[in-house]
Amino acid sequence: VLVLVHAESIIQGAFKPTAPHDLRLLEATAIGLAEHNIDHRRQLVLMLDAVRFFYLVGRPVIGLNIAERAQLFADELADPNLLSSALSHVGICAADTGDLPKAMEAYALALTLSVSENNECQECKIWQNLGSALNYSGLFNEAILCFEKAIKIAENNNQLSNIIPIAYSAIALASLNLSNISHGLNAIKLAIGLANEPADIHSLQNRVLVENYYTRLLIENDEYAEAAEHAAFARRYASLSKSPRSDITASVAEGLADVFFRYARRWHYAAHHNIRARQIV
């Protein structure tokens, strides 16, 4: 039991924005959990928490290593629900490393298991993650169908309400890539309206992504001042999360907003002086 308590303090503590991160210790702790025979479910949940952490801080290769060990552990336990969850985490990290075939294979098996076990919560999360993988691969229309499926399930289950704003933000990204800006703006407004104020590294990173998408959609809609405002929001949340991934995401939003805001000011300045010149002539 003390092993689990110690592991929990290390892994759960890593999610606190102010916590120092000893990545080697965290990885070793997560991998080591598979070697014990104490509380299998709790052990696996902690391993998958570590996977999420490494994904959030931009270390998906380490996350994938832990997720694949968790998959083997869950398979040994012969628990379909735990195996489905482990496979879903394999898919998340595999997609982020660019190994889309591995991600799709993991999601397909995870989805089959969740449906066979009538595990609606797991099924909803897999649809969401599968949609994200399709977004990675440029299959934006197919991705939107997955997100809509996740929303439909979540709307009928209070335990899944936190999935809905995430799915809408993903629809916004897909719509941005499809140049369907009005659809994207509607989706991103729903995402922000339905989300709670972020309080941990996971929700902070999600909010940074949302503000990044909002910034880019507004730029496409020629709303440059508003885009700059949301880029500033992205930076604020990234600073709170202290995540390298969030920092990069916020920097992209800031850079784009700054370039286009300056461009708009110069264009208006040039247009104004051109009109004055014509009036003088």
Short mmCIF file of C-alpha atoms in Angstrom, two decimals:
data_model
loop_
_atom_site.label_atom_id
_atom_site.label_comp_id
_atom_site.label_asym_id
_atom_site.label_seq_id
_atom_site.Cartn_x
_atom_site.Cartn_y
_atom_site.Cartn_z
CA VAL A 1 0.00 0.00 0.00
CA LEU A 2 2.85 2.39 0.79
CA VAL A 3 4.19 1.81 -2.72
CA LEU A 4 0.89 3.04 -4.17
CA VAL A 5 0.71 6.03 -1.84
CA HIS A 6 4.24 7.05 -2.81
CA ALA A 7 3.54 6.56 -6.52
CA GLU A 8 0.32 8.53 -6.27
CA SER A 9 2.06 11.46 -4.58
CA ILE A 10 4.65 11.60 -7.38
CA ILE A 11 2.28 11.16 -10.32
CA GLN A 12 -0.66 13.24 -9.09
CA GLY A 13 1.67 15.89 -7.76
CA ALA A 14 3.13 16.38 -11.23
CA PHE A 15 -0.17 17.84 -12.45
CA LYS A 16 0.06 20.81 -10.10
CA PRO A 17 1.18 23.85 -12.14
CA THR A 18 3.74 24.88 -9.51
CA ALA A 19 5.23 21.39 -9.07
CA PRO A 20 8.86 20.72 -10.11
CA HIS A 21 9.03 17.89 -12.66
CA ASP A 22 11.55 15.05 -12.22
CA LEU A 23 10.70 13.29 -15.48
CA ARG A 24 13.02 10.32 -14.94
CA LEU A 25 11.57 9.62 -11.51
CA LEU A 26 8.04 9.97 -12.85
CA GLU A 27 8.70 7.56 -15.74
CA ALA A 28 10.39 4.98 -13.50
CA THR A 29 7.59 5.21 -10.95
CA ALA A 30 4.91 4.66 -13.59
CA ILE A 31 6.69 1.72 -15.25
CA GLY A 32 7.42 0.17 -11.84
CA LEU A 33 3.74 0.06 -10.93
CA ALA A 34 3.25 -2.86 -13.34
CA GLU A 35 5.60 -4.99 -11.23
CA HIS A 36 3.41 -4.98 -8.12
CA ASN A 37 0.38 -7.03 -7.11
CA ILE A 38 -1.52 -4.68 -4.82
CA ASP A 39 -4.53 -2.94 -6.35
CA HIS A 40 -4.48 -3.61 -10.08
CA ARG A 41 -7.06 -1.02 -11.07
CA ARG A 42 -5.45 1.73 -9.03
CA GLN A 43 -2.02 0.80 -10.36
CA LEU A 44 -3.20 1.02 -13.96
CA VAL A 45 -5.05 4.28 -13.41
CA LEU A 46 -1.88 5.84 -12.02
CA MET A 47 0.14 4.56 -14.98
CA LEU A 48 -2.34 6.15 -17.39
CA ASP A 49 -2.27 9.39 -15.40
CA ALA A 50 1.48 9.43 -15.99
CA VAL A 51 0.87 8.86 -19.71
CA ARG A 52 -1.42 11.91 -19.79
CA PHE A 53 1.17 14.01 -18.01
CA PHE A 54 3.93 13.16 -20.49
CA TYR A 55 1.57 13.87 -23.35
CA LEU A 56 0.70 17.26 -21.87
CA VAL A 57 4.33 18.30 -21.41
CA GLY A 58 5.20 17.32 -24.98
CA ARG A 59 6.95 14.01 -24.28
CA PRO A 60 4.67 11.57 -26.15
CA VAL A 61 7.47 9.04 -26.76
CA ILE A 62 7.84 8.50 -23.01
CA GLY A 63 4.06 8.47 -22.67
CA LEU A 64 3.80 5.82 -25.38
CA ASN A 65 6.36 3.64 -23.61
CA ILE A 66 4.32 3.74 -20.40
CA ALA A 67 1.03 3.27 -22.25
CA GLU A 68 2.29 0.15 -24.03
CA ARG A 69 3.46 -1.28 -20.69
CA ALA A 70 0.03 -0.46 -19.27
CA GLN A 71 -1.55 -2.26 -22.23
CA LEU A 72 0.44 -5.43 -21.45
CA PHE A 73 -0.45 -5.13 -17.77
CA ALA A 74 -4.17 -4.75 -18.54
CA ASP A 75 -4.01 -7.68 -20.96
CA GLU A 76 -2.50 -9.85 -18.21
CA LEU A 77 -5.37 -8.88 -15.92
CA ALA A 78 -7.93 -9.93 -18.59
CA ASP A 79 -10.03 -6.82 -17.86
CA PRO A 80 -11.61 -5.51 -21.11
CA ASN A 81 -12.40 -2.07 -19.67
CA LEU A 82 -8.89 -1.51 -18.37
CA LEU A 83 -7.44 -2.80 -21.63
CA SER A 84 -9.68 -0.45 -23.62
CA SER A 85 -8.48 2.50 -21.56
CA ALA A 86 -4.83 1.52 -21.97
CA LEU A 87 -5.27 1.10 -25.73
CA SER A 88 -6.87 4.53 -25.97
CA HIS A 89 -3.80 6.05 -24.31
CA VAL A 90 -1.54 4.15 -26.72
CA GLY A 91 -3.55 5.75 -29.52
CA ILE A 92 -3.22 9.26 -28.09
CA CYS A 93 0.57 9.11 -27.79
CA ALA A 94 1.08 7.18 -31.03
CA ALA A 95 -0.86 9.83 -32.95
CA ASP A 96 1.23 12.57 -31.36
CA THR A 97 4.47 10.87 -32.40
CA GLY A 98 3.18 10.63 -35.97
CA ASP A 99 2.55 6.87 -35.92
CA LEU A 100 -1.03 7.10 -37.18
CA PRO A 101 -1.32 3.42 -38.21
CA LYS A 102 -0.52 2.36 -34.64
CA ALA A 103 -2.96 4.94 -33.28
CA MET A 104 -5.78 3.78 -35.55
CA GLU A 105 -5.15 0.14 -34.69
CA ALA A 106 -5.23 0.91 -30.97
CA TYR A 107 -8.41 2.97 -31.24
CA ALA A 108 -10.18 0.33 -33.33
CA LEU A 109 -9.53 -2.37 -30.74
CA ALA A 110 -10.37 -0.03 -27.85
CA LEU A 111 -13.67 0.93 -29.49
CA THR A 112 -14.59 -2.72 -30.07
CA LEU A 113 -13.92 -3.53 -26.41
CA SER A 114 -15.85 -0.54 -25.05
CA VAL A 115 -18.90 -1.29 -27.20
CA SER A 116 -18.86 -4.99 -26.27
CA GLU A 117 -18.72 -4.04 -22.58
CA ASN A 118 -21.42 -1.34 -22.94
CA ASN A 119 -18.91 1.12 -21.49
CA GLU A 120 -20.43 4.37 -22.74
CA CYS A 121 -17.93 6.60 -20.96
CA GLN A 122 -14.97 4.88 -22.55
CA GLU A 123 -16.68 4.75 -25.95
CA CYS A 124 -17.28 8.51 -25.86
CA LYS A 125 -13.64 9.25 -25.06
CA ILE A 126 -12.45 6.95 -27.84
CA TRP A 127 -14.65 8.68 -30.42
CA GLN A 128 -13.15 11.99 -29.27
CA ASN A 129 -9.58 10.70 -29.46
CA LEU A 130 -10.18 8.96 -32.78
CA GLY A 131 -11.44 12.25 -34.17
CA SER A 132 -8.26 13.95 -33.00
CA ALA A 133 -6.16 11.32 -34.79
CA LEU A 134 -8.17 11.90 -37.97
CA ASN A 135 -7.56 15.64 -37.57
CA TYR A 136 -3.82 14.87 -37.41
CA SER A 137 -4.07 12.94 -40.68
CA GLY A 138 -6.02 15.67 -42.50
CA LEU A 139 -9.32 13.76 -42.64
CA PHE A 140 -11.28 16.70 -41.28
CA ASN A 141 -14.80 15.76 -42.37
CA GLU A 142 -14.36 12.27 -40.92
CA ALA A 143 -12.97 13.81 -37.73
CA ILE A 144 -16.04 16.03 -37.31
CA LEU A 145 -18.29 12.95 -37.52
CA CYS A 146 -16.35 11.39 -34.63
CA PHE A 147 -16.61 14.55 -32.52
CA GLU A 148 -20.34 14.78 -33.19
CA LYS A 149 -20.69 11.15 -32.10
CA ALA A 150 -18.85 11.94 -28.86
CA ILE A 151 -21.08 14.97 -28.22
CA LYS A 152 -24.23 12.92 -28.82
CA ILE A 153 -23.16 10.34 -26.23
CA ALA A 154 -21.99 12.97 -23.74
CA GLU A 155 -25.19 15.00 -23.92
CA ASN A 156 -27.07 12.05 -22.42
CA ASN A 157 -24.56 11.35 -19.65
CA ASN A 158 -23.77 13.91 -16.94
CA GLN A 159 -20.47 12.17 -16.20
CA LEU A 160 -19.26 13.10 -19.68
CA SER A 161 -20.21 16.78 -19.71
CA ASN A 162 -16.54 17.82 -19.73
CA ILE A 163 -16.09 16.08 -23.11
CA ILE A 164 -18.56 18.38 -24.88
CA PRO A 165 -16.49 21.63 -24.90
CA ILE A 166 -13.39 19.66 -25.91
CA ALA A 167 -15.28 18.12 -28.83
CA TYR A 168 -16.59 21.50 -29.94
CA SER A 169 -13.08 22.97 -29.89
CA ALA A 170 -11.89 20.06 -32.04
CA ILE A 171 -14.76 20.69 -34.47
CA ALA A 172 -13.60 24.31 -34.61
CA LEU A 173 -10.09 23.20 -35.59
CA ALA A 174 -11.40 20.85 -38.28
CA SER A 175 -13.66 23.61 -39.60
CA LEU A 176 -10.72 26.01 -39.70
CA ASN A 177 -8.78 23.54 -41.82
CA LEU A 178 -11.80 23.12 -44.09
CA SER A 179 -12.07 26.93 -44.43
CA ASN A 180 -15.57 26.76 -42.95
CA ILE A 181 -14.93 29.76 -40.72
CA SER A 182 -18.52 30.50 -39.65
CA HIS A 183 -18.99 26.89 -38.50
CA GLY A 184 -15.68 27.05 -36.69
CA LEU A 185 -16.55 30.29 -34.89
CA ASN A 186 -19.88 28.87 -33.75
CA ALA A 187 -18.15 25.76 -32.43
CA ILE A 188 -15.39 27.65 -30.61
CA LYS A 189 -17.91 29.94 -28.91
CA LEU A 190 -19.78 26.86 -27.67
CA ALA A 191 -16.50 25.36 -26.46
CA ILE A 192 -15.67 28.42 -24.35
CA GLY A 193 -19.24 28.90 -23.15
CA LEU A 194 -19.56 25.32 -21.92
CA ALA A 195 -16.11 24.98 -20.35
CA ASN A 196 -15.26 25.64 -16.72
CA GLU A 197 -12.40 27.94 -15.81
CA PRO A 198 -9.24 25.78 -16.06
CA ALA A 199 -7.68 24.73 -12.78
CA ASP A 200 -5.02 22.09 -13.60
CA ILE A 201 -2.38 21.48 -16.26
CA HIS A 202 -4.76 19.41 -18.41
CA SER A 203 -7.60 21.93 -18.48
CA LEU A 204 -5.13 24.81 -18.85
CA GLN A 205 -3.59 23.21 -21.93
CA ASN A 206 -7.02 22.59 -23.42
CA ARG A 207 -7.89 26.25 -22.90
CA VAL A 208 -4.64 27.37 -24.56
CA LEU A 209 -5.57 25.25 -27.58
CA VAL A 210 -9.07 26.75 -27.64
CA GLU A 211 -7.68 30.30 -27.56
CA ASN A 212 -5.22 29.38 -30.32
CA TYR A 213 -8.03 28.09 -32.54
CA TYR A 214 -10.17 31.14 -31.74
CA THR A 215 -7.28 33.45 -32.66
CA ARG A 216 -6.77 31.75 -36.01
CA LEU A 217 -10.47 31.71 -36.84
CA LEU A 218 -10.75 35.42 -36.07
CA ILE A 219 -7.77 36.16 -38.30
CA GLU A 220 -9.45 34.26 -41.14
CA ASN A 221 -12.53 36.40 -40.49
CA ASP A 222 -10.46 39.63 -40.66
CA GLU A 223 -11.12 40.39 -36.97
CA TYR A 224 -7.53 41.21 -36.08
CA ALA A 225 -8.03 43.18 -32.85
CA GLU A 226 -10.22 40.41 -31.41
CA ALA A 227 -7.63 37.85 -32.52
CA ALA A 228 -4.96 39.73 -30.55
CA GLU A 229 -7.16 39.62 -27.45
CA HIS A 230 -7.55 35.85 -27.63
CA ALA A 231 -3.84 35.39 -28.32
CA ALA A 232 -3.25 37.25 -25.05
CA PHE A 233 -5.64 34.86 -23.30
CA ALA A 234 -3.66 31.94 -24.74
CA ARG A 235 -0.46 33.38 -23.30
CA ARG A 236 -2.05 33.94 -19.87
CA TYR A 237 -3.24 30.35 -19.60
CA ALA A 238 0.05 28.99 -20.97
CA SER A 239 1.95 30.91 -18.29
CA LEU A 240 -0.22 29.30 -15.63
CA SER A 241 0.24 25.80 -17.03
CA LYS A 242 4.06 26.04 -17.29
CA SER A 243 3.86 23.44 -20.07
CA PRO A 244 6.30 23.61 -23.02
CA ARG A 245 3.52 22.42 -25.34
CA SER A 246 1.22 25.20 -24.14
CA ASP A 247 4.01 27.75 -24.47
CA ILE A 248 4.51 26.82 -28.14
CA THR A 249 0.77 26.88 -28.81
CA ALA A 250 0.43 30.34 -27.26
CA SER A 251 3.49 31.63 -29.14
CA VAL A 252 1.95 30.57 -32.45
CA ALA A 253 -1.26 32.43 -31.62
CA GLU A 254 0.66 35.53 -30.53
CA GLY A 255 2.88 35.54 -33.60
CA LEU A 256 -0.01 35.21 -36.03
CA ALA A 257 -2.10 37.82 -34.24
CA ASP A 258 0.79 40.28 -34.12
CA VAL A 259 1.63 39.92 -37.82
CA PHE A 260 -1.95 40.31 -39.00
CA PHE A 261 -2.76 43.12 -36.55
CA ARG A 262 0.27 45.08 -37.78
CA TYR A 263 -0.69 44.32 -41.38
CA ALA A 264 -4.22 45.62 -40.79
CA ARG A 265 -2.95 48.84 -39.20
CA ARG A 266 -0.56 49.47 -42.09
CA TRP A 267 -3.27 48.73 -44.65
CA HIS A 268 -5.69 51.14 -42.98
CA TYR A 269 -2.95 53.77 -42.71
CA ALA A 270 -2.07 53.40 -46.40
CA ALA A 271 -5.72 53.42 -47.45
CA HIS A 272 -6.41 56.54 -45.36
CA HIS A 273 -3.47 58.46 -46.83
CA ASN A 274 -4.33 57.32 -50.34
CA ILE A 275 -7.83 58.77 -49.93
CA ARG A 276 -6.39 62.04 -48.59
CA ALA A 277 -3.97 62.23 -51.51
CA ARG A 278 -6.80 61.81 -53.97
CA GLN A 279 -8.78 64.53 -52.21
CA ILE A 280 -5.83 66.94 -52.39
CA VAL A 281 -5.32 66.27 -56.09
#
